[in-house]
Coordinates of C-alpha atoms and ligand atoms in Angstrom, one line a residue:
M968 CA 0.0 0.0 0.0
R969 CA 2.8 2.3 0.8
L970 CA 4.3 1.8 -2.7
L971 CA 0.9 2.4 -4.2
F972 CA 0.6 5.6 -2.2
A973 CA 3.9 6.7 -3.6
G974 CA 2.4 6.2 -7.0
I975 CA -0.6 8.4 -6.2
L976 CA 1.8 11.2 -5.3
V977 CA 3.5 10.9 -8.6
S978 CA 0.3 10.7 -10.5
F979 CA -1.7 13.4 -8.8
T980 CA 0.2 15.9 -6.8
C981 CA 2.7 18.5 -7.7
S982 CA 2.7 19.6 -4.1
L983 CA 1.5 17.7 -1.0
Y984 CA -0.1 21.0 0.1
A985 CA -1.9 21.8 -3.1
Q986 CA -5.6 22.3 -2.7
T987 CA -7.9 19.7 -4.1
S988 CA -9.2 21.4 -7.2
S989 CA -11.3 19.1 -9.3
P990 CA -12.3 15.4 -9.5
Y991 CA -9.6 15.0 -12.2
H992 CA -6.7 16.8 -10.5
Y993 CA -6.5 16.5 -6.8
A994 CA -4.0 16.2 -4.1
I995 CA -3.8 13.9 -1.1
Q996 CA -3.3 16.0 2.0
K997 CA -2.3 13.7 4.9
K998 CA -2.5 16.4 7.6
K999 CA -4.4 19.6 8.2
V1000 CA -4.2 21.8 11.2
V1001 CA -7.1 24.2 11.3
A1002 CA -9.3 26.3 13.7
N1003 CA -12.9 25.7 12.6
G1004 CA -13.7 22.2 11.4
A1005 CA -12.1 19.2 9.8
V1006 CA -12.8 16.0 7.9
V1007 CA -10.6 12.9 7.4
S1008 CA -11.7 10.0 5.3
A1009 CA -10.3 7.3 3.0
H1010 CA -10.4 9.5 -0.1
P1011 CA -9.5 13.1 -0.8
L1012 CA -12.7 13.8 -2.9
A1013 CA -14.9 12.5 -0.1
S1014 CA -13.0 14.6 2.5
R1015 CA -13.4 17.5 0.1
A1016 CA -17.2 16.9 -0.1
G1017 CA -17.4 17.1 3.7
L1018 CA -15.4 20.3 3.8
T1019 CA -17.6 21.9 1.3
I1020 CA -20.6 21.2 3.4
L1021 CA -19.0 22.5 6.6
Q1022 CA -18.2 25.7 4.7
K1023 CA -21.8 26.0 3.6
G1024 CA -22.9 26.1 7.2
G1025 CA -23.5 22.4 7.7
N1026 CA -22.6 20.8 11.1
A1027 CA -20.3 17.8 11.6
V1028 CA -23.3 15.4 10.9
D1029 CA -24.1 17.1 7.7
A1030 CA -20.5 16.9 6.6
A1031 CA -20.3 13.3 7.7
I1032 CA -23.3 12.4 5.6
A1033 CA -21.9 14.1 2.5
T1034 CA -18.5 12.4 3.0
Q1035 CA -20.1 9.0 3.5
L1036 CA -22.2 9.3 0.3
A1037 CA -19.2 10.6 -1.6
L1038 CA -17.2 7.6 -0.4
A1039 CA -19.9 5.3 -1.9
V1040 CA -18.9 6.7 -5.3
V1041 CA -15.1 7.4 -5.1
Y1042 CA -14.1 4.4 -2.9
P1043 CA -16.3 1.6 -4.2
A1044 CA -14.3 -1.2 -2.4
A1045 CA -15.7 -0.1 1.0
G1046 CA -17.7 3.2 0.7
N1047 CA -21.2 2.0 0.1
I1048 CA -24.9 2.3 0.0
G1049 CA -25.2 -1.5 -0.2
G1050 CA -23.6 -2.2 3.2
G1051 CA -23.9 -1.0 6.7
G1052 CA -22.1 0.6 9.6
F1053 CA -22.1 2.5 12.8
M1054 CA -22.0 6.2 13.8
V1055 CA -20.8 7.4 17.2
A1056 CA -21.2 11.2 17.8
H1057 CA -20.8 13.7 20.6
L1058 CA -23.0 16.7 20.1
A1059 CA -22.3 20.2 21.2
D1060 CA -25.1 20.0 23.7
G1061 CA -23.3 17.1 25.5
R1062 CA -25.4 14.2 24.1
N1063 CA -23.6 11.0 23.0
I1064 CA -25.2 9.3 20.0
A1065 CA -24.7 5.7 18.8
L1066 CA -26.5 4.7 15.6
D1067 CA -26.6 1.1 14.4
F1068 CA -27.2 0.6 10.7
R1069 CA -25.5 -2.8 10.6
E1070 CA -26.8 -5.2 8.0
K1071 CA -29.1 -8.0 9.2
A1072 CA -29.8 -11.6 8.1
P1073 CA -32.7 -11.9 5.7
A1074 CA -35.8 -13.5 7.0
A1075 CA -35.1 -16.7 5.0
A1076 CA -31.6 -17.1 6.5
T1077 CA -31.1 -20.2 8.6
R1078 CA -28.5 -21.2 11.1
D1079 CA -26.9 -23.8 8.8
M1080 CA -27.4 -22.1 5.5
Y1081 CA -23.6 -22.2 4.7
L1082 CA -23.2 -25.9 5.6
D1083 CA -23.1 -28.6 2.9
A1084 CA -24.8 -32.0 3.2
S1085 CA -21.8 -33.3 5.2
G1086 CA -21.9 -30.4 7.5
N1087 CA -18.8 -28.7 6.0
A1088 CA -18.7 -24.9 6.1
R1089 CA -19.1 -23.3 2.6
T1090 CA -17.2 -20.0 3.2
D1091 CA -17.2 -19.6 -0.6
L1092 CA -21.0 -18.9 -0.2
S1093 CA -20.7 -16.7 2.9
Q1094 CA -18.0 -14.6 1.4
N1095 CA -18.9 -14.1 -2.3
G1096 CA -22.0 -13.9 -4.5
H1097 CA -25.6 -13.2 -3.8
L1098 CA -26.1 -15.5 -0.8
A1099 CA -23.4 -13.6 1.1
A1100 CA -25.4 -10.4 1.3
G1101 CA -27.1 -9.2 4.4
V1102 CA -30.0 -6.7 4.2
P1103 CA -28.2 -3.3 3.6
G1104 CA -28.4 -0.7 6.4
T1105 CA -26.4 2.3 5.1
I1106 CA -29.2 4.3 3.6
A1107 CA -31.5 3.8 6.6
G1108 CA -28.5 4.9 8.7
I1109 CA -27.9 8.0 6.7
F1110 CA -31.6 9.1 7.2
A1111 CA -31.3 8.4 10.9
E1112 CA -28.2 10.6 11.0
L1113 CA -30.2 13.3 9.2
K1114 CA -32.1 13.9 12.4
Y1115 CA -29.0 15.6 13.8
A1116 CA -28.1 17.5 10.6
R1117 CA -29.1 21.0 9.5
L1118 CA -29.0 20.9 5.7
P1119 CA -31.4 19.1 3.4
M1120 CA -30.5 15.7 1.9
S1121 CA -30.6 17.3 -1.6
T1122 CA -27.6 19.5 -0.6
L1123 CA -25.7 16.7 1.2
I1124 CA -26.1 14.1 -1.6
A1125 CA -25.2 16.6 -4.4
P1126 CA -21.5 16.0 -4.4
A1127 CA -22.0 12.2 -4.6
I1128 CA -24.4 12.5 -7.5
D1129 CA -22.0 14.8 -9.3
L1130 CA -19.1 12.5 -8.9
A1131 CA -21.1 9.5 -10.0
E1132 CA -22.7 11.3 -13.0
N1133 CA -19.7 13.1 -14.3
G1134 CA -16.9 10.9 -13.1
F1135 CA -13.6 11.4 -11.4
A1136 CA -10.0 10.2 -11.9
I1137 CA -9.2 7.1 -10.0
T1138 CA -6.0 6.8 -7.9
A1139 CA -3.2 4.2 -8.4
A1140 CA -4.5 2.3 -5.4
E1141 CA -8.0 2.1 -6.7
A1142 CA -6.7 1.0 -10.2
H1143 CA -4.7 -1.7 -8.5
S1144 CA -7.6 -2.9 -6.4
L1145 CA -10.1 -2.9 -9.3
N1146 CA -7.6 -4.9 -11.4
A1147 CA -7.1 -7.4 -8.7
A1148 CA -10.9 -8.0 -8.5
Q1149 CA -11.6 -8.3 -12.2
S1150 CA -12.0 -12.1 -12.2
S1151 CA -14.4 -12.0 -9.2
F1152 CA -16.5 -9.3 -10.9
K1153 CA -16.8 -11.4 -14.0
K1154 CA -17.6 -14.5 -12.0
Y1155 CA -20.3 -13.1 -9.7
N1156 CA -22.1 -10.5 -11.7
T1157 CA -25.2 -11.2 -13.7
V1158 CA -25.1 -7.9 -15.5
G1159 CA -21.6 -6.5 -16.4
P1160 CA -20.9 -3.5 -14.2
V1161 CA -18.8 -0.4 -15.1
F1162 CA -16.0 -1.8 -12.9
I1163 CA -15.2 -4.5 -15.5
K1164 CA -12.7 -3.3 -18.1
E1165 CA -10.9 -5.3 -20.7
E1166 CA -7.6 -3.4 -20.5
S1167 CA -6.2 -2.8 -17.0
W1168 CA -7.3 0.1 -15.0
K1169 CA -4.6 2.7 -14.4
A1170 CA -4.2 5.8 -12.3
G1171 CA -6.0 8.8 -13.8
D1172 CA -8.6 6.7 -15.7
T1173 CA -12.1 8.2 -15.4
L1174 CA -14.8 6.3 -13.5
I1175 CA -18.3 7.3 -14.4
Q1176 CA -21.2 5.5 -12.6
K1177 CA -24.5 6.5 -14.3
D1178 CA -26.6 3.8 -12.7
L1179 CA -25.3 4.8 -9.3
A1180 CA -26.1 8.4 -10.0
K1181 CA -29.7 7.4 -10.9
T1182 CA -30.0 5.5 -7.6
L1183 CA -28.7 8.4 -5.7
R1184 CA -31.2 10.7 -7.3
L1185 CA -34.0 8.4 -6.3
I1186 CA -32.7 8.6 -2.7
R1187 CA -32.5 12.4 -3.0
D1188 CA -36.1 12.6 -4.2
K1189 CA -37.9 9.8 -2.3
G1190 CA -35.8 9.5 0.9
A1191 CA -35.0 6.0 2.3
A1192 CA -37.9 4.7 0.2
G1193 CA -35.8 5.6 -2.9
F1194 CA -33.6 2.6 -1.8
Y1195 CA -35.8 0.2 0.2
E1196 CA -38.9 0.5 -2.1
G1197 CA -39.8 1.3 -5.7
E1198 CA -37.3 1.1 -8.5
T1199 CA -34.1 0.4 -6.5
A1200 CA -35.8 -2.4 -4.4
R1201 CA -37.1 -3.9 -7.7
L1202 CA -33.6 -4.0 -9.1
I1203 CA -32.2 -5.6 -5.9
L1204 CA -35.0 -8.2 -6.0
E1205 CA -34.4 -9.0 -9.7
E1206 CA -30.6 -9.3 -8.9
M1207 CA -31.5 -11.7 -6.1
Q1208 CA -33.6 -13.8 -8.4
R1209 CA -30.9 -13.9 -11.1
G1210 CA -28.2 -14.9 -8.6
K1211 CA -30.3 -17.1 -6.2
G1212 CA -30.1 -14.7 -3.3
I1213 CA -32.6 -14.6 -0.5
I1214 CA -33.3 -10.9 0.3
T1215 CA -37.0 -10.2 -0.2
A1216 CA -39.1 -7.0 -0.6
A1217 CA -40.3 -7.5 3.0
D1218 CA -36.6 -7.6 4.2
L1219 CA -35.9 -4.3 2.4
A1220 CA -39.1 -2.6 3.5
G1221 CA -38.7 -3.8 7.1
Y1222 CA -35.1 -2.6 7.6
Q1223 CA -34.6 -0.1 10.4
A1224 CA -31.6 1.6 11.7
K1225 CA -31.5 1.5 15.6
E1226 CA -30.4 4.2 17.9
R1227 CA -28.5 2.5 20.8
E1228 CA -27.1 3.8 24.0
A1229 CA -23.5 4.7 23.4
T1230 CA -20.9 2.8 25.4
V1231 CA -19.2 5.2 27.7
F1232 CA -16.5 4.3 30.1
P1233 CA -13.7 6.1 32.0
Y1234 CA -10.0 5.8 31.2
K1235 CA -8.0 7.7 33.7
Q1236 CA -9.2 11.3 33.5
Y1237 CA -10.9 10.7 30.1
S1238 CA -14.2 9.3 29.0
I1239 CA -14.2 7.0 26.0
V1240 CA -17.4 6.9 23.9
T1241 CA -17.7 4.0 21.5
M1242 CA -20.2 1.7 19.8
P1243 CA -22.1 -1.0 21.7
L1244 CA -23.2 -4.4 20.4
P1245 CA -23.6 -5.6 17.7
S1246 CA -20.1 -4.0 17.5
S1247 CA -17.7 -6.1 19.6
G1248 CA -15.7 -2.9 19.9
G1249 CA -17.7 -1.5 22.8
V1250 CA -17.0 -4.6 24.9
I1251 CA -13.5 -5.5 23.9
L1252 CA -12.0 -2.0 23.5
Q1253 CA -13.4 -1.4 27.0
Q1254 CA -11.8 -4.7 28.3
M1255 CA -8.4 -3.9 26.8
M1256 CA -8.4 -0.2 27.9
K1257 CA -9.4 -1.2 31.5
M1258 CA -6.6 -3.8 31.6
A1259 CA -4.1 -1.3 30.1
E1260 CA -5.1 1.3 32.7
E1261 CA -3.6 -0.9 35.4
L1262 CA -0.3 -1.7 33.5
P1263 CA 2.7 0.6 33.7
L1264 CA 2.8 0.8 29.9
K1265 CA 4.2 4.4 29.9
S1266 CA 7.2 3.4 31.8
Y1267 CA 8.0 0.5 29.4
G1268 CA 7.6 2.8 26.4
F1269 CA 6.1 2.5 22.9
E1270 CA 7.1 -0.7 21.0
S1271 CA 9.1 -2.0 24.0
P1272 CA 8.9 -5.8 24.1
K1273 CA 7.3 -5.6 27.6
A1274 CA 4.6 -3.2 26.5
V1275 CA 3.8 -5.1 23.3
H1276 CA 3.7 -8.4 25.3
L1277 CA 1.3 -7.0 27.9
M1278 CA -0.9 -5.3 25.3
A1279 CA -0.9 -8.5 23.1
E1280 CA -2.0 -10.6 26.2
A1281 CA -4.8 -8.1 26.9
E1282 CA -5.9 -8.5 23.2
R1283 CA -5.7 -12.3 23.5
L1284 CA -7.9 -12.4 26.6
A1285 CA -10.5 -10.0 25.1
Y1286 CA -10.7 -11.8 21.7
A1287 CA -11.2 -15.2 23.5
D1288 CA -14.3 -13.6 25.2
R1289 CA -15.4 -12.1 21.8
A1290 CA -15.4 -15.6 20.3
K1291 CA -17.7 -17.1 22.9
Y1292 CA -19.9 -14.4 24.3
L1293 CA -20.4 -11.6 21.8
G1294 CA -23.3 -11.4 19.3
D1295 CA -26.4 -9.3 18.6
R1296 CA -27.8 -8.5 22.1
D1297 CA -31.3 -8.3 20.6
Y1298 CA -31.1 -12.0 20.1
Y1299 CA -28.6 -13.3 22.6
A1300 CA -28.1 -12.4 26.3
V1301 CA -24.6 -11.1 26.3
P1302 CA -23.2 -10.6 29.8
V1303 CA -21.7 -7.1 29.0
K1304 CA -21.7 -5.9 32.6
T1305 CA -19.7 -8.8 33.9
L1306 CA -17.3 -9.0 30.9
T1307 CA -16.3 -5.3 31.5
S1308 CA -16.3 -5.4 35.3
K1309 CA -13.1 -4.7 37.2
A1310 CA -13.4 -7.9 39.2
Y1311 CA -13.7 -10.0 36.1
L1312 CA -10.9 -8.3 34.3
H1313 CA -8.6 -8.6 37.4
E1314 CA -9.3 -12.3 37.3
R1315 CA -8.5 -12.4 33.6
M1316 CA -5.3 -10.4 34.0
S1317 CA -4.0 -12.9 36.6
L1318 CA -3.6 -15.3 33.6
I1319 CA -0.9 -13.0 32.1
Q1320 CA 2.6 -14.1 32.9
P1321 CA 5.0 -11.1 33.3
D1322 CA 7.8 -12.2 30.8
K1323 CA 6.3 -15.1 28.9
A1324 CA 3.8 -15.5 26.0
G1325 CA 0.5 -17.1 27.0
A1326 CA -0.9 -19.9 25.0
S1327 CA -4.4 -19.6 23.4
K1328 CA -5.0 -23.3 23.9
D1329 CA -4.8 -22.7 27.7
I1330 CA -6.8 -19.4 27.6
Q1331 CA -10.5 -20.0 27.0
A1332 CA -13.2 -17.4 27.3
G1333 CA -13.7 -16.4 31.0
V1334 CA -16.2 -18.5 33.0
L1335 CA -19.1 -16.3 33.9
S1336 CA -21.8 -16.7 36.5
P1337 CA -25.1 -17.5 34.7
A1338 CA -26.6 -14.1 35.7
S1339 CA -25.3 -12.3 34.2
E1340 CA -10.3 -5.2 4.4
E1341 CA -12.8 -3.6 3.5
T1342 CA -14.4 -1.3 5.7
T1343 CA -13.9 2.5 5.8
H1344 CA -13.8 5.1 8.5
L1345 CA -14.4 8.9 8.6
N1346 CA -14.2 11.6 11.3
V1347 CA -15.6 15.1 11.3
C1348 CA -15.7 17.9 13.7
D1349 CA -17.2 21.4 13.4
R1350 CA -16.8 24.8 15.1
Q1351 CA -19.8 24.3 17.3
G1352 CA -18.2 21.3 19.1
N1353 CA -20.0 18.4 17.4
A1354 CA -17.9 15.4 16.6
V1355 CA -18.8 12.4 14.4
S1356 CA -17.0 9.1 14.0
I1357 CA -18.4 6.7 11.4
T1358 CA -17.2 3.3 10.3
T1359 CA -19.1 1.7 7.4
T1360 CA -18.5 -1.5 5.5
L1361 CA -19.2 -3.9 2.7
N1362 CA -17.1 -6.4 4.7
G1363 CA -14.6 -7.7 2.1
G1364 CA -13.3 -5.4 -0.6
Y1365 CA -16.2 -4.7 -3.0
G1366 CA -18.4 -6.8 -0.7
N1367 CA -19.9 -9.9 -2.3
K1368 CA -18.5 -8.5 -5.7
V1369 CA -22.1 -8.3 -7.0
V1370 CA -23.2 -4.9 -8.4
V1371 CA -27.0 -4.6 -8.4
G1372 CA -27.8 -4.7 -12.2
G1373 CA -29.1 -1.3 -13.3
A1374 CA -28.6 0.3 -9.8
G1375 CA -24.8 0.5 -9.9
F1376 CA -23.8 -0.3 -6.3
F1377 CA -22.1 -3.3 -4.7
L1378 CA -23.8 -5.5 -2.1
N1379 CA -22.1 -6.5 1.0
N1380 CA -20.8 -10.0 2.1
E1381 CA -21.6 -9.3 5.7
M1382 CA -23.2 -12.7 6.3
D1383 CA -19.6 -14.0 6.7
D1384 CA -19.4 -12.0 10.0
F1385 CA -21.8 -14.5 11.6
S1386 CA -20.3 -17.6 13.0
I1387 CA -21.4 -19.9 10.1
K1388 CA -20.3 -23.0 12.1
P1389 CA -18.8 -23.0 15.6
G1390 CA -15.0 -22.8 15.4
V1391 CA -14.9 -22.2 11.6
P1392 CA -12.9 -19.0 11.1
N1393 CA -14.5 -16.2 9.0
M1394 CA -12.5 -14.2 6.4
Y1395 CA -10.7 -12.4 9.2
G1396 CA -9.8 -15.6 11.0
A1397 CA -12.3 -14.9 13.8
V1398 CA -14.2 -17.8 15.3
G1399 CA -17.5 -17.6 17.1
A1400 CA -20.2 -19.7 18.6
E1401 CA -23.9 -19.7 19.6
A1402 CA -23.9 -16.0 20.5
N1403 CA -23.1 -15.1 16.9
A1404 CA -25.0 -17.9 15.1
I1405 CA -27.2 -17.0 12.2
A1406 CA -30.9 -16.3 12.8
P1407 CA -33.4 -14.4 10.7
G1408 CA -33.3 -10.7 11.3
K1409 CA -30.3 -10.9 13.5
R1410 CA -27.3 -8.5 13.1
M1411 CA -24.0 -10.1 12.6
L1412 CA -21.2 -9.3 15.1
S1413 CA -18.9 -6.5 14.0
S1414 CA -15.5 -5.2 15.0
M1415 CA -16.2 -1.7 13.8
T1416 CA -15.2 0.7 16.7
P1417 CA -15.9 4.3 15.9
T1418 CA -14.6 6.0 19.0
L1419 CA -14.3 9.4 20.8
V1420 CA -12.2 10.4 23.7
L1421 CA -13.6 13.2 25.9
D1422 CA -11.5 15.3 28.2
K1423 CA -13.6 17.2 30.8
G1424 CA -16.6 16.7 28.6
K1425 CA -15.0 18.1 25.5
V1426 CA -14.0 16.1 22.5
F1427 CA -10.3 15.4 22.5
I1428 CA -9.8 12.6 20.0
I1429 CA -12.0 11.2 17.2
A1430 CA -10.7 7.9 15.9
G1431 CA -11.5 4.8 14.0
T1432 CA -10.3 2.5 11.3
P1433 CA -11.2 -0.4 8.9
G1434 CA -9.4 -3.7 9.2
G1435 CA -11.8 -6.5 10.2
T1436 CA -10.8 -8.0 13.6
T1437 CA -7.8 -5.7 13.7
I1438 CA -10.1 -2.7 14.0
T1439 CA -10.4 -2.9 17.8
T1440 CA -6.7 -3.6 18.4
S1441 CA -5.8 -0.7 16.1
V1442 CA -8.1 1.7 18.0
F1443 CA -6.8 0.4 21.3
Q1444 CA -3.2 1.0 20.3
T1445 CA -3.9 4.4 18.7
L1446 CA -5.5 5.6 22.0
I1447 CA -2.7 4.1 24.1
D1448 CA -0.1 5.7 21.8
I1449 CA -1.6 9.1 22.3
L1450 CA -2.8 8.9 25.9
E1451 CA 0.1 6.9 27.4
F1452 CA 3.1 7.2 25.1
N1453 CA 2.5 10.9 24.3
M1454 CA 3.0 10.2 20.6
T1455 CA 2.2 12.7 17.9
T1456 CA -1.1 12.1 16.1
E1457 CA 0.8 11.3 12.9
D1458 CA 3.0 8.7 14.6
A1459 CA 0.0 7.2 16.4
V1460 CA -1.7 6.8 13.0
N1461 CA 1.2 5.7 11.0
K1462 CA 3.7 3.7 13.2
P1463 CA 3.5 -0.1 12.7
K1464 CA 0.8 -1.8 14.6
F1465 CA 0.5 -5.4 16.0
H1466 CA -2.5 -7.6 16.5
H1467 CA -3.4 -10.7 18.6
Q1468 CA -6.9 -12.2 18.4
W1469 CA -6.6 -15.3 20.6
L1470 CA -6.9 -17.6 17.6
P1471 CA -4.7 -18.1 15.7
D1472 CA -2.2 -17.9 18.5
E1473 CA 0.3 -15.5 17.1
I1474 CA 1.1 -11.8 17.0
F1475 CA 0.7 -10.3 13.6
V1476 CA 3.0 -7.4 13.1
E1477 CA 3.0 -4.9 10.3
T1478 CA 5.9 -4.3 7.9
G1479 CA 8.3 -2.0 9.6
F1480 CA 7.7 -3.4 13.1
P1481 CA 11.2 -3.3 14.7
I1482 CA 13.1 -6.6 14.2
E1483 CA 14.7 -6.4 17.7
V1484 CA 11.3 -6.2 19.3
R1485 CA 10.1 -9.2 17.2
E1486 CA 13.2 -11.2 18.4
A1487 CA 12.6 -10.2 22.0
L1488 CA 8.9 -11.4 21.7
Q1489 CA 10.0 -14.6 20.1
K1490 CA 12.3 -15.3 23.0
M1491 CA 9.2 -14.9 25.3
G1492 CA 7.6 -17.6 23.3
Y1493 CA 5.5 -15.7 20.8
T1494 CA 4.9 -16.8 17.2
I1495 CA 5.3 -13.6 15.1
T1496 CA 3.8 -13.3 11.7
Q1497 CA 4.5 -10.3 9.5
R1498 CA 1.6 -9.2 7.4
G1499 CA 0.6 -6.2 5.2
S1500 CA -1.1 -3.1 6.5
I1501 CA -3.0 -3.2 9.7
G1502 CA -5.9 -0.8 9.4
R1503 CA -6.1 2.7 7.9
T1504 CA -6.6 4.8 11.0
E1505 CA -8.1 8.3 10.8
V1506 CA -7.7 10.6 13.8
I1507 CA -8.7 14.1 14.6
K1508 CA -7.2 15.6 17.8
I1509 CA -8.6 18.8 19.3
S1510 CA -6.5 20.6 21.9
G1511 CA -5.4 24.1 22.7
G1512 CA -7.9 25.5 20.2
K1513 CA -6.2 23.6 17.4
I1514 CA -7.8 20.9 15.3
E1515 CA -5.3 18.4 13.9
A1516 CA -6.7 15.9 11.3
V1517 CA -4.5 13.1 10.1
G1518 CA -5.2 10.6 7.4
D1519 CA -3.4 7.2 7.3
S1520 CA -0.5 7.0 5.0
R1521 CA -1.3 3.3 4.3
G1522 CA -3.9 4.4 1.6
D1523 CA -5.4 7.4 -0.2
D1524 CA -6.7 8.8 3.1
A1525 CA -6.8 12.5 3.2
A1526 CA -7.5 15.3 5.6
E1527 CA -9.4 18.6 4.9
G1528 CA -10.3 21.5 7.1
Y1529 CA -10.7 25.2 7.4
Ligands
LIG2861 N1 -17.1 -6.5 8.4 C1 -16.2 -6.1 9.3 C2 -16.8 -5.8 10.6 O1 -17.9 -5.4 10.7 O2 -16.1 -6.0 11.6

């Protein structure tokens, strides 16, 4: 990704600090320091759309909606109207908001729908093609967000319609990713989408999406019904029939975003505000932060073997609980209170050995008393003190790879985030059990962790990232890097990250993770596996009257502000 990013610089920017000027000539600004408001997202044109709305008098929610919709056009691998996500916001009046627009299982879904006659798991079906799609939640979510916005949808959706109708120049990273998905696009689509190209895509090629523009206009004119009913619903249903999918008109018409109580917990003098279930983030970020709070991480230092060891063990313990206990709370009684209680976490921490790797085969989920790559993230803040953190997803890159014929958008493959069979890893290697088994109408467990840190009631940090199961560990490390290791925002975003998720029993480290730390961890007994990028973290930090927005250098991510 870093090499690709270098390519974007060559292709698109004369100067890192040049202003984004048109959809055909734009720069990627990684950092903006401003006084009034800022946006950071996975694509410069989407961040630009949000900035335009802020400058027109929109608040952070207005700008987030415009950014989210623009991402559905300029970042088709993860930006979406055919997927789902979560919004966490802190409003200037002090309210914390948590919106759940996660996809849900269609009514015809069954617990064993991805098992063959011999009981073998068919991850090919849960990960690709029509059967992999959950009922999309994004558009219902955007209209639920609108309740906190000031400007009309027609204004907020205009940049997205324009980008879809008139096109934009794709980045080197997008060209690479479209080229890598060509055979899947050909295999799974019933109607050839604009993303299929006989010659390879290259940086600077124009992507025009007329069908998507038409769908966006229907949403502008008819509201959520422009997606869940009428022409768009008809096209989704026809697509389902052609590809033997199971989403019905009743599934679409019945979809509702849910406003949940935000998860709020203290960390030292701060309050952390994050997403509750069906995001696992609210539980396991809380577990990891509460364990970290009691460890002398600061004295060990960033990337010291001892700090990485202790943080990886906290991750291992939290992910073991995730596998057993976490799922949609509307369907399964998750013992959140116990799992996040100090007493329980102390007991769990007693399993950590000071200088030695634990072993996941010896660490099971805690015993409780009966009572009890691709996703995308954006942050926005405005001058009134509103702050928004949204993570949204199709699950895998380009979701289930199916573009709804005539409607121009990808559907998700979110059904793979359920536990399709106990112990069978999903595409992120996560295992699950009864709590996250498939049931009609149920929301699949997520890792998306849009998060805010408040200091004396004021927004201090807005953070989030894509990355499947690495999402929560990346948010955890980003917060610890800033709050404990006093790192700059840029370093907290860009320095190599690591990840432990209980199973498999290894620490994944990003390229660039120091070799001497790897060796020290191996001596403690860890298996270390190097992998590509971990997350694409976006952070806004507000302090001393200054707003600092930083986009991750692992991708096309860009900051804007004024
Ligand atoms: N599909 C990734 C997640 O929700 O965690």
